[in-house]
XYZ file of C-alpha atoms in Angstrom:
604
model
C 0.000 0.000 0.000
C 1.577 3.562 -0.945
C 2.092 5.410 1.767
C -0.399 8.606 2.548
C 0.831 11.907 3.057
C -0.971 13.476 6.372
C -2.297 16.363 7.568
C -0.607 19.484 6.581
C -0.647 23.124 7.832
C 1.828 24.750 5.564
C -0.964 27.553 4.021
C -4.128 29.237 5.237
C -6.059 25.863 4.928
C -5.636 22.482 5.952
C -4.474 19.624 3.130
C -4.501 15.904 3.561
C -2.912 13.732 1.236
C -2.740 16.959 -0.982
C -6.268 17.703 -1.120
C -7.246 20.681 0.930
C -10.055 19.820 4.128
C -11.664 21.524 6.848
C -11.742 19.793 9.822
C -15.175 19.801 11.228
C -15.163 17.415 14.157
C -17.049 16.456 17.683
C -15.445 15.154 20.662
C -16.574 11.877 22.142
C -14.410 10.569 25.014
C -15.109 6.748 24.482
C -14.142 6.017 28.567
C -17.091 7.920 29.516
C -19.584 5.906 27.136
C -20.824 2.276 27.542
C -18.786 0.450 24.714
C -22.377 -1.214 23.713
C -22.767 2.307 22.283
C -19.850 3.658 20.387
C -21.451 2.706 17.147
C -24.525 4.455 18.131
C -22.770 7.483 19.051
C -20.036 7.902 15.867
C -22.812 7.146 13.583
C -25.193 9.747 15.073
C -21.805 12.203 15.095
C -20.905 11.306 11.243
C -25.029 11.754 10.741
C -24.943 15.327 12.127
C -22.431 15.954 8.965
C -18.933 16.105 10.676
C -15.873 14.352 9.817
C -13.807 14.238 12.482
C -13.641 12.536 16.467
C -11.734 13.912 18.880
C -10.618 12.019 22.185
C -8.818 12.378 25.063
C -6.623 9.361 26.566
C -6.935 9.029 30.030
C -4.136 8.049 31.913
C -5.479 7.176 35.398
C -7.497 5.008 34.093
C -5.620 3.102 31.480
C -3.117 2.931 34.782
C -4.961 2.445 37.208
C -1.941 1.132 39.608
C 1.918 1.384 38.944
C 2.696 -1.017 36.122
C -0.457 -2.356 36.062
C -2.495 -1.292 32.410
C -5.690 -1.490 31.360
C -7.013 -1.517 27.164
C -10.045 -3.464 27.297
C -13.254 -3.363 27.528
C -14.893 0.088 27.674
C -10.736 1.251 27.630
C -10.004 -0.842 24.046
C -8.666 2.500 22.301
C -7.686 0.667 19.526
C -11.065 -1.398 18.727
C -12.658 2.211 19.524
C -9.979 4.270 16.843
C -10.874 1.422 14.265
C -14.612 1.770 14.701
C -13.973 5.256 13.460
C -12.093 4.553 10.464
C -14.785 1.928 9.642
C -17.249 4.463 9.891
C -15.064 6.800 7.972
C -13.943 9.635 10.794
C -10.690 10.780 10.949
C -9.138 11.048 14.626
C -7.957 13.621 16.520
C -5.830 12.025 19.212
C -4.983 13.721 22.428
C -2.510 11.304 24.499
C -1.966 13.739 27.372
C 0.060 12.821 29.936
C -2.525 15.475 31.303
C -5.894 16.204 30.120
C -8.102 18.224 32.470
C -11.409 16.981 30.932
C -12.961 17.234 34.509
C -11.937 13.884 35.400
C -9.900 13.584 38.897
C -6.640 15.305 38.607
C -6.991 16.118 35.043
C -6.610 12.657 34.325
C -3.335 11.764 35.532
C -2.830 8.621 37.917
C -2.881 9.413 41.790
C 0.366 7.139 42.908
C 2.168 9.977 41.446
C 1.621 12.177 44.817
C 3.309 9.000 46.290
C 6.341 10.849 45.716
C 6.448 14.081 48.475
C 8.335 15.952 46.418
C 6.233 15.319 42.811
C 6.221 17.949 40.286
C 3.531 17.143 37.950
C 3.510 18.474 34.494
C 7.345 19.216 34.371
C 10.647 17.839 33.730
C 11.084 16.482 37.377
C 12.558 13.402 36.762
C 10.208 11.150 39.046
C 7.367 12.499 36.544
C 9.151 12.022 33.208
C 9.694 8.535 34.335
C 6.398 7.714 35.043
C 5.447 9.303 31.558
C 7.986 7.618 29.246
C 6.778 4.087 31.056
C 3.006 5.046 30.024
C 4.177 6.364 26.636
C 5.810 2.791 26.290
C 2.605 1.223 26.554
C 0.625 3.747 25.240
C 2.058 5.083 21.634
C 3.046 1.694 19.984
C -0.883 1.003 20.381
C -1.455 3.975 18.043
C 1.376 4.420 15.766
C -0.162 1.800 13.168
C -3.784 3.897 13.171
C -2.229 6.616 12.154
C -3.047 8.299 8.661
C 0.144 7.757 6.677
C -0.006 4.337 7.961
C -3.689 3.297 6.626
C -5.410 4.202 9.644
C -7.823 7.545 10.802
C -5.333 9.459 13.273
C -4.874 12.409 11.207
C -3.466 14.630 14.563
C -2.076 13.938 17.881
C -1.991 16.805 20.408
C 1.099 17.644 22.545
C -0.282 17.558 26.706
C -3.209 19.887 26.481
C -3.770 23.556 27.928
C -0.080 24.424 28.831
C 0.055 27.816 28.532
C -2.362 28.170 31.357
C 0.216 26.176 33.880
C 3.566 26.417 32.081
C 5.602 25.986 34.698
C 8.781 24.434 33.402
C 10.083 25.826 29.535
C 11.227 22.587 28.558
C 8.345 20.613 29.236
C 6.436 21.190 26.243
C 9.794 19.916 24.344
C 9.918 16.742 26.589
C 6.695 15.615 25.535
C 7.115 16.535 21.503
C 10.049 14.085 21.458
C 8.168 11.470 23.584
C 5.685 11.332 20.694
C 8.091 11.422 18.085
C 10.635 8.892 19.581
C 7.987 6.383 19.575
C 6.987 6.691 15.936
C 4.507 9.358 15.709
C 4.319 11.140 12.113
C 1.784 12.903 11.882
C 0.791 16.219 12.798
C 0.983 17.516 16.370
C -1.013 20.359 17.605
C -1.348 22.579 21.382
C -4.127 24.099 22.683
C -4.803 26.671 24.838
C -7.627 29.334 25.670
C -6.481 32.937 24.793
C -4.817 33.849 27.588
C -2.591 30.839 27.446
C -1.649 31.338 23.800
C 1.133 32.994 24.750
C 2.998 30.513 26.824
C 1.412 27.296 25.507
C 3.116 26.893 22.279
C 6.471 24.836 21.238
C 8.655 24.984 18.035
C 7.027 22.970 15.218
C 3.964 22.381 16.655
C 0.739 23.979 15.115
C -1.502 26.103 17.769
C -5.111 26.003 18.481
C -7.236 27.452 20.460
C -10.388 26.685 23.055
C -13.166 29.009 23.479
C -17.064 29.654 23.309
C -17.230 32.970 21.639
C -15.328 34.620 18.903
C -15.156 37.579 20.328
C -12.235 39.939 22.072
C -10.059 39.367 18.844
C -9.317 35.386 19.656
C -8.977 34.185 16.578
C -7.194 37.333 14.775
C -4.304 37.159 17.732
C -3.712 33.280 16.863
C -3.884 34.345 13.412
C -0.995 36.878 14.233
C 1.015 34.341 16.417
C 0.984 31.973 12.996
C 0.982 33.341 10.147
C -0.139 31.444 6.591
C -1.261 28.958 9.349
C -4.782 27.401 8.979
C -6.855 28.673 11.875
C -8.235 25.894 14.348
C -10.715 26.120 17.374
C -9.841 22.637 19.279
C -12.835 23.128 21.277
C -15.491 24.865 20.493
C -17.398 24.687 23.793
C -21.179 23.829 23.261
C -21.674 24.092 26.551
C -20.046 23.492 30.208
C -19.736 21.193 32.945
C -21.789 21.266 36.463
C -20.612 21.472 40.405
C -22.586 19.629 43.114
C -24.697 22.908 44.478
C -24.439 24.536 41.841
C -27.259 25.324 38.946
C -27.232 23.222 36.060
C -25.146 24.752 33.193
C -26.635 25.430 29.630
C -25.916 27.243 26.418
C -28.689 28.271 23.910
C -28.587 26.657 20.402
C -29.269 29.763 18.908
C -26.302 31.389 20.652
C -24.159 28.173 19.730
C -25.284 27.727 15.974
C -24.228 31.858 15.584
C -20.948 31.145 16.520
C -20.541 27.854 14.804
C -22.058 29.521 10.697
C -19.554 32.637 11.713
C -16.380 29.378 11.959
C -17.736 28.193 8.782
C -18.350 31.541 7.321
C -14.401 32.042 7.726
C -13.345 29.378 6.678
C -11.899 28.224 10.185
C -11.490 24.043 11.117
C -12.844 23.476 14.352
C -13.864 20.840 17.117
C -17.418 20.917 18.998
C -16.433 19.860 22.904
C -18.729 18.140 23.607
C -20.095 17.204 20.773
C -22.080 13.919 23.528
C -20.315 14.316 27.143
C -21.752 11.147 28.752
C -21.097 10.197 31.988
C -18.128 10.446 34.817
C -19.161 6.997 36.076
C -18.404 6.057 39.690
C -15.689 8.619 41.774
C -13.421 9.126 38.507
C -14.933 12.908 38.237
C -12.988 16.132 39.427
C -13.615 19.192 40.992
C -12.617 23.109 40.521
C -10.459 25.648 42.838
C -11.089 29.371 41.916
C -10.892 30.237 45.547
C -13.177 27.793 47.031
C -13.202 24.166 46.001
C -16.286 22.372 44.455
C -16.624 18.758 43.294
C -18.082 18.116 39.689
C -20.874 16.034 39.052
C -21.398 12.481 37.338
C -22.983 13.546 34.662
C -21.047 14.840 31.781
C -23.882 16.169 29.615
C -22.107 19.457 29.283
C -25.454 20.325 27.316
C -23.977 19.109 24.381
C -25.369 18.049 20.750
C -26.372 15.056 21.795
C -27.608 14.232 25.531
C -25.897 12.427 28.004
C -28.183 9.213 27.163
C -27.515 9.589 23.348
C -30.663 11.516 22.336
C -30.989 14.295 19.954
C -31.276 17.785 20.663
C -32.466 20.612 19.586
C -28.954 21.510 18.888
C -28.026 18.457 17.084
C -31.386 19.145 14.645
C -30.124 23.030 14.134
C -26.465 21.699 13.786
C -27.089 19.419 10.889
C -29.225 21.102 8.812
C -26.034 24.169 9.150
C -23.672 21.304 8.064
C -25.804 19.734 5.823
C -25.960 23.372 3.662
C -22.756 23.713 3.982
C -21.967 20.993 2.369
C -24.434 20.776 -0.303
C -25.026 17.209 0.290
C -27.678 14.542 2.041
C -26.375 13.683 5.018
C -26.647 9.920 6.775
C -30.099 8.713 7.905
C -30.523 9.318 11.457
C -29.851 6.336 13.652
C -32.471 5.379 15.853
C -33.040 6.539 19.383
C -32.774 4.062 22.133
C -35.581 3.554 24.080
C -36.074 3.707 27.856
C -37.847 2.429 30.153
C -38.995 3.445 33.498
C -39.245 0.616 35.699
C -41.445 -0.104 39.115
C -39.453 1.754 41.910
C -37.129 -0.604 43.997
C -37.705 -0.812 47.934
C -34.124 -1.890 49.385
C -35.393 -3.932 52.418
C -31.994 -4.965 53.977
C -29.280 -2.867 55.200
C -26.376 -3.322 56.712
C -23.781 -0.665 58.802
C -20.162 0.902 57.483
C -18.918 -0.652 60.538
C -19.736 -4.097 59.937
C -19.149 -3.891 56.347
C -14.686 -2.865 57.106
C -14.670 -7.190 57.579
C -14.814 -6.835 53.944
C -11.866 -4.212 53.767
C -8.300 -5.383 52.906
C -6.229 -5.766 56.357
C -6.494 -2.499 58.332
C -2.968 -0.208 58.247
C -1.735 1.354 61.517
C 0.488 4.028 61.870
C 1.256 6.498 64.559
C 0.438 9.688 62.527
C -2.341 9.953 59.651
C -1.373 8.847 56.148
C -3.033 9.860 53.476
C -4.828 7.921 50.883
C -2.252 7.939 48.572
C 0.356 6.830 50.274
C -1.626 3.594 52.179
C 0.158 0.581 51.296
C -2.815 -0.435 48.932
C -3.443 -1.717 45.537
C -0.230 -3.078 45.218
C 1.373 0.063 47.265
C -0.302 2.450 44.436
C -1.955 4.005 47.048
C -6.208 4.714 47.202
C -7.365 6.518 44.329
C -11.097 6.906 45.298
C -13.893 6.540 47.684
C -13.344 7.059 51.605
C -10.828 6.117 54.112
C -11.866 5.112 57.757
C -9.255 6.665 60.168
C -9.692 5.468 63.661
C -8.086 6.604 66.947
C -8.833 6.711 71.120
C -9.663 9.452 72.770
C -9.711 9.885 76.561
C -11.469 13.110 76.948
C -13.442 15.789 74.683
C -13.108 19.412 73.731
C -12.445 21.269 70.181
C -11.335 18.500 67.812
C -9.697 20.938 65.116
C -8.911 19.853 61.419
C -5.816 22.213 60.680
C -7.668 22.298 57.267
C -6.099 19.116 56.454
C -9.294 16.792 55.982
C -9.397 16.419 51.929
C -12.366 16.624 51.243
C -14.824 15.872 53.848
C -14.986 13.894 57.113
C -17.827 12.374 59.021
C -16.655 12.345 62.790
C -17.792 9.663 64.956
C -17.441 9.406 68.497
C -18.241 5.449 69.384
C -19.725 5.007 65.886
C -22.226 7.723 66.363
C -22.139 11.056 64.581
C -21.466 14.055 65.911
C -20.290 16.779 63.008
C -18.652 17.389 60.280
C -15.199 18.502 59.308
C -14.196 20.128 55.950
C -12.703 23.329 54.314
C -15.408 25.263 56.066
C -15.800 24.060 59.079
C -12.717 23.003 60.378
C -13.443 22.840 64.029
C -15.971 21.026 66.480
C -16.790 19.991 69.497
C -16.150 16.201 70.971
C -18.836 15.668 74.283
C -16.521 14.720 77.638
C -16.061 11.792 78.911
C -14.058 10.018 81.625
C -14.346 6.833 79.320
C -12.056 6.027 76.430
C -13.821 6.394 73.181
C -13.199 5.571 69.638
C -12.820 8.983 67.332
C -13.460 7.986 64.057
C -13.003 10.114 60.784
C -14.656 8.784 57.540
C -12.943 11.223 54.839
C -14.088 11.059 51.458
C -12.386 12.287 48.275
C -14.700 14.077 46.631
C -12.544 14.742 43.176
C -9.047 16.187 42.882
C -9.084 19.424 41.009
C -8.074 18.800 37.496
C -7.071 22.462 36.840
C -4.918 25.375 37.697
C -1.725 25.793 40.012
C -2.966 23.460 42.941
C -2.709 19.828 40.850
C 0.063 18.792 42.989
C -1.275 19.513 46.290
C -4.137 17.089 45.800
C -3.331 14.163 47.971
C -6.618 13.225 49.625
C -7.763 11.588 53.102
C -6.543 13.260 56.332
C -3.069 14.873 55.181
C -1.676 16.058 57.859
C -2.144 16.583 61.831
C -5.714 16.433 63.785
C -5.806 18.107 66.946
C -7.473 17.607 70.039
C -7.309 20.548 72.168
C -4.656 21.424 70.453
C -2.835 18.340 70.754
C -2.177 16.101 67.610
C -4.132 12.839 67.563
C -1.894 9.636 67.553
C -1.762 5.945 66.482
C -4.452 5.713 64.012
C -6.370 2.851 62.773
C -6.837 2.791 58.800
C -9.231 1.283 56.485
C -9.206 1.623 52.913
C -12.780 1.674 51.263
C -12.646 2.659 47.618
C -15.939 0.821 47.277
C -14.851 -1.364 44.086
C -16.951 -3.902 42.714
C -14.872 -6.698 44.320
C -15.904 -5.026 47.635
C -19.965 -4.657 46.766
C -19.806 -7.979 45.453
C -17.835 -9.473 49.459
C -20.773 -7.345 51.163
C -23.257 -9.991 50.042
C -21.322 -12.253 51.696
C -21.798 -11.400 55.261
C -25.585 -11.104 57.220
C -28.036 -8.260 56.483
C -30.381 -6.489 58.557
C -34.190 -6.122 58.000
C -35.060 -2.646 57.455
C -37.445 -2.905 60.200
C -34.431 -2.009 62.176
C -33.399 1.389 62.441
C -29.864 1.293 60.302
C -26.938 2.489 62.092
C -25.377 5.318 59.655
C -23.304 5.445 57.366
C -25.069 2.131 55.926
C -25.308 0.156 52.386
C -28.681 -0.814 51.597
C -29.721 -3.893 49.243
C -32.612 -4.055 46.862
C -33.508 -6.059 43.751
C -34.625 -4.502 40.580
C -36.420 -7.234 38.297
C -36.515 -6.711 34.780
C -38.681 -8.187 32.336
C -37.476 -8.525 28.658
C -34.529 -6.822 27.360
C -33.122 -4.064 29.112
C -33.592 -0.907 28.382
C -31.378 2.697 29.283
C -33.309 4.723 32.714
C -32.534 7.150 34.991
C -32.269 6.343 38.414
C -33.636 9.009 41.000
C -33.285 8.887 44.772
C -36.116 11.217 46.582
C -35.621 11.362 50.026
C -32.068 10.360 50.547
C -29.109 12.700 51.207
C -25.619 11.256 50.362
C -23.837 8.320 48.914
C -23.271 5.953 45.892
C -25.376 3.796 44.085
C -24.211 0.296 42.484
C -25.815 -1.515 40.051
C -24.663 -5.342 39.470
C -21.573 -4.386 41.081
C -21.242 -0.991 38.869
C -20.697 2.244 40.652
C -23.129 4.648 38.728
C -21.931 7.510 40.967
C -22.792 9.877 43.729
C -26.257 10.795 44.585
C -27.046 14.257 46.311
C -29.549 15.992 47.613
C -27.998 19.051 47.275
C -28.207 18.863 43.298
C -27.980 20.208 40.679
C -27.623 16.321 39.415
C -31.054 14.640 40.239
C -30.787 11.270 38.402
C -27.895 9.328 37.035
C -27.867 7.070 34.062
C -27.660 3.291 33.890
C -27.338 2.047 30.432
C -29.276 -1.302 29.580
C -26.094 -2.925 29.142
C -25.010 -2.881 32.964
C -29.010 -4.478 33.586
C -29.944 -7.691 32.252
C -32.830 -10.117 32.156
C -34.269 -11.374 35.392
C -33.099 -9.468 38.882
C -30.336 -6.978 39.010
C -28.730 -6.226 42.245
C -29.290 -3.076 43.566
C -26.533 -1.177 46.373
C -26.727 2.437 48.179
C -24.449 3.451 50.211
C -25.937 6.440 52.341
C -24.328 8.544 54.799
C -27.160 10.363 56.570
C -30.756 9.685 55.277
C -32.116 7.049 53.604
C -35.020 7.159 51.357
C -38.081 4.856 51.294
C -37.249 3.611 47.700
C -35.192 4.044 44.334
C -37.006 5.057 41.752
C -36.399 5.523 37.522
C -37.352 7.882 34.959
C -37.304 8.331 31.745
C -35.433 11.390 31.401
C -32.689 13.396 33.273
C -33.530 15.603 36.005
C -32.087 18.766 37.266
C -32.244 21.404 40.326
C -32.503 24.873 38.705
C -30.176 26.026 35.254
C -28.293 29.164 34.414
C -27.356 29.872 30.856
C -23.489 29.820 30.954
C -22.999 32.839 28.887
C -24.850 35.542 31.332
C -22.020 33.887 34.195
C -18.298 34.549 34.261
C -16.629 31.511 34.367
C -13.460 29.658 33.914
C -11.725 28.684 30.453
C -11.059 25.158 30.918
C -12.171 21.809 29.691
């Protein structure tokens, strides 16, 4: 087979085996999709009349532990790339190391804050390391789908969003040469918001930019920075992601389909992000630090094209028809819609206490000071990348128990297995009754989502991470139990005795149900009215956190994680339990604010 020539950027447009393109493309990040629907998904993206899919590679998750790796299933890149090029996309790839993409610390694998004196996103050699060993694995998987090669990947992006960290001037360099020494050819690309323009670019490397409005000039100062360059927008933002207690972000289509006919109208290649968002299943999502820190939510809808359970929008109507005159050309027949089902609402009859449920914990880990989650010797001593930790000490009298703002995120306090407060970046004091007993403090401290953006990524080690004080003396010799909540661990709970809920639970407490399902499966939304705070697991699946405080209402189970017959229902609640689980049909949200009347920060 003659060998193609690839993407090119030496003029004011784009050319591709010497035929001049526009890249009109959609972002689809195939680790936050069931893998049942990828076809469903590219088709309905190549329907819409766009030619190209853009992905990020996450890193935490294809490593989940030191050494160990993980490409299949719903992480098969490959099989995922190659469904593309069967359905005739080209591929944008973007490798990382770091990603943002509101996953938990931008992506990149929490045994690296192992290392006390880690320097993420820099030429510190304990991260370069790590990087070249994942590069190792990763790259050779990709080299043979590229373009000139016979397969779709037509771009590969150099670490993403620099210019709004850049805080070593060789970095940038490092990982350009880490591509290349492995056998990438084709063309690499940054990108950056404005404001990072300036910092975020590297010799030989074409620049793009992120935004949501083509305003202030953007486009005509990246047009400056590269001249007889083809202009590209790397992510056009259709909308934006949610915080738990926050409104519910959205974007008009009108305002969006303006912006996008002005891009075409110029003649400038671009990338809708997201183009379908789906979900941040289980406790992989992140969280933002402008000042105060604030978890993100499960869902991933980012009120894109196409909804967070695959369905079209009006967006995705408005969208095509723009493409479709464009072009001057039919488009594909619509795929189908999946159909959904609400089903009968699911009492969960048994429960059964935290405290019973650490038998099911790997052996406990004592130390005389706190350690934090990272650094347990867990997981092959990778450390605890989600859920809670248990942290366990006795006390011999009461007074202020004070935090030292080193609870990360949030801690239940127990006193003899019984609440008594709260301790987190607000409240960071409280007040332990007396006693002339000795008592068992315990701390249950959940991650709630490193931040995946900004200055702060490598101060995100999570659990207790430092000193607790009692009356202003630290706490020693504490007790620690690792409870990431895997499906390994739901599936041991069913091992050991549960309580009728006739009894009053002791809390925090997992509760069992069974949902029966007749037929085939089909996609719902699962809503929990009247409980406060938790998880919910579905045949061993963590769908994610469920709370009260919004503005996520429901989260999505896809048919394929039901089947036939009875499914196994799990919630693990920290406060208040419900009477029931229930379904619906179609997402539900607290209140929404229309992102563009809100000031808010350039990052995805």
């Amino acid at each position: 087979m003659c060998q193609r020539e690839g993407l090119r950027a030496d003029s004011s447009h784009f050319t591709l085996d010497g035929v001049p393109i526009r890249i009109q493309g959609g972002s689809i990040h195939y680790f936050r999709v069931p893998r049942s629907y990828w076809r469903d998904r590219l088709l309905k993206l190549k329907a819409c009349g766009l030619n190209t899919l853009a992905t990020y590679v996450p890193w935490n998750l294809h490593e989940p532990m030191k050494g160990v790796y993980r490409f299949e299933e719903h992480l098969d890149l490959e099989e995922y790339i190659r469904l593309a090029a069967e359905l005739d996309l080209w591929v944008i790839l973007r490798p990382g190391p770091y990603i943002c993409a509101e996953l938990d610390l931008g992506g990149l694998p929490s045994w690296l804050l192992r290392d006390k004196n880690m320097k993420l996103r820099t030429t510190y050699p304990g991260f370069t390391a790590a990087v070249n060993s994942y590069f190792d694995k990763l790259i050779p998987r990709v080299t043979p789908l590229q373009f000139s090669r016979g397969g779709p990947i037509i771009a590969m992006q150099v670490e993403n969003e620099y210019g709004s960290y850049a805080k070593d001037e060789q970095y940038l360099t490092f990982i350009k040469e880490a591509l290349l020494s492995r056998g990438v050819t084709e063309l690499l690309l940054t990108s950056d918001n404005r404001a990072g323009l300036k910092c975020g670019g590297v010799e030989g490397v074409l620049q793009a930019i992120n935004l949501q409005k083509l305003s202030y000039g953007a486009m005509q100062y990246l047009a400056d920075m590269q001249p007889q360059k083809p202009l590209l927008v790397m992510e056009y933002w259709c909308g934006w992601f949610d915080v738990w207690g926050k409104p519910h972000h959205v974007f008009s289509a009108q305002d969006m389909i303006a912006e996008v006919k002005e891009l075409l109208d110029r003649g400038i290649s671009f990338n809708l992000y997201m183009f379908h968002g789906g979900s941040s299943f289980g406790f992989t999502n992140g969280a933002v630090d402008l000042g105060s820190y604030r978890p993100q939510v499960n869902s991933y809808d980012y009120d894109a094209p196409l909804t967070e359970s695959g369905d079209y929008t009006t967006k995705y109507n408005l969208l095509r028809d723009v493409l479709g005159n464009y072009q001057n050309r039919e488009l594909l027949q619509l795929p189908a819609v999946q159909g959904r089902k609400v089903y009968e609402p699911v009492v969960l009859s048994q429960h059964m206490s935290l405290w019973e449920s650490i038998r099911c914990t790997d052996m406990p880990f004592r130390s005389n000071d706190p350690v934090n989650m990272e650094n347990l010797p867990v997981n092959y001593n990778s450390g605890q990348s989600y859920g809670y930790t248990l942290y366990e000490t006795t006390i011999y009298r009461g007074g202020a128990l004070n935090s030292r703002n080193h609870v990360r995120d949030k801690a239940l306090v127990f006193i003899d297995k019984h609440f008594i407060g709260i301790l987190d970046y607000r409240t960071q004091e409280i007040a332990v009754p007396h006693s002339e007993r000795e008592r068992i403090l315990g701390l249950l401290v959940e991650n709630c989502g490193r931040v995946n953006f900004g200055p702060v990524l490598d101060e995100q080690r999570k659990g207790l991470v430092g000193d607790i004080t009692l009356n202003h003396t630290p706490l020693k010799r504490f007790t620690m139990y690792s409870l990431e909540l895997t499906p390994n661990f739901i599936n041991r709970l069913q091992t050991l005795t549960w309580k009728s809920t006739n009894e009053k639970p002791l809390y925090p407490a997992f509760f069992r149900g069974n949902l029966t399902v007749t037929g085939q499966p089909s996609d719902t939304f699962v809503k929990m009215p009247g409980w406060s705070k938790g998880a919910v697991f579905v045949n061993g699946q963590n769908l994610g956190r469920h709370w009260s405080i919004g503005p996520q209402n429901t989260l999505y189970l896809p048919a394929s994680w039901l089947k036939s017959g009875d499914n196994q229902v799990v919630v693990f609640e920290e406060h208040r339990a419900g009477e029931q689980m229930q379904f619906a049909e179609n997402p539900q949200h607290c209140k929404t604010i229309d992102v563009s009347r809100q000031p808010f920060c350039t990052i995805a």
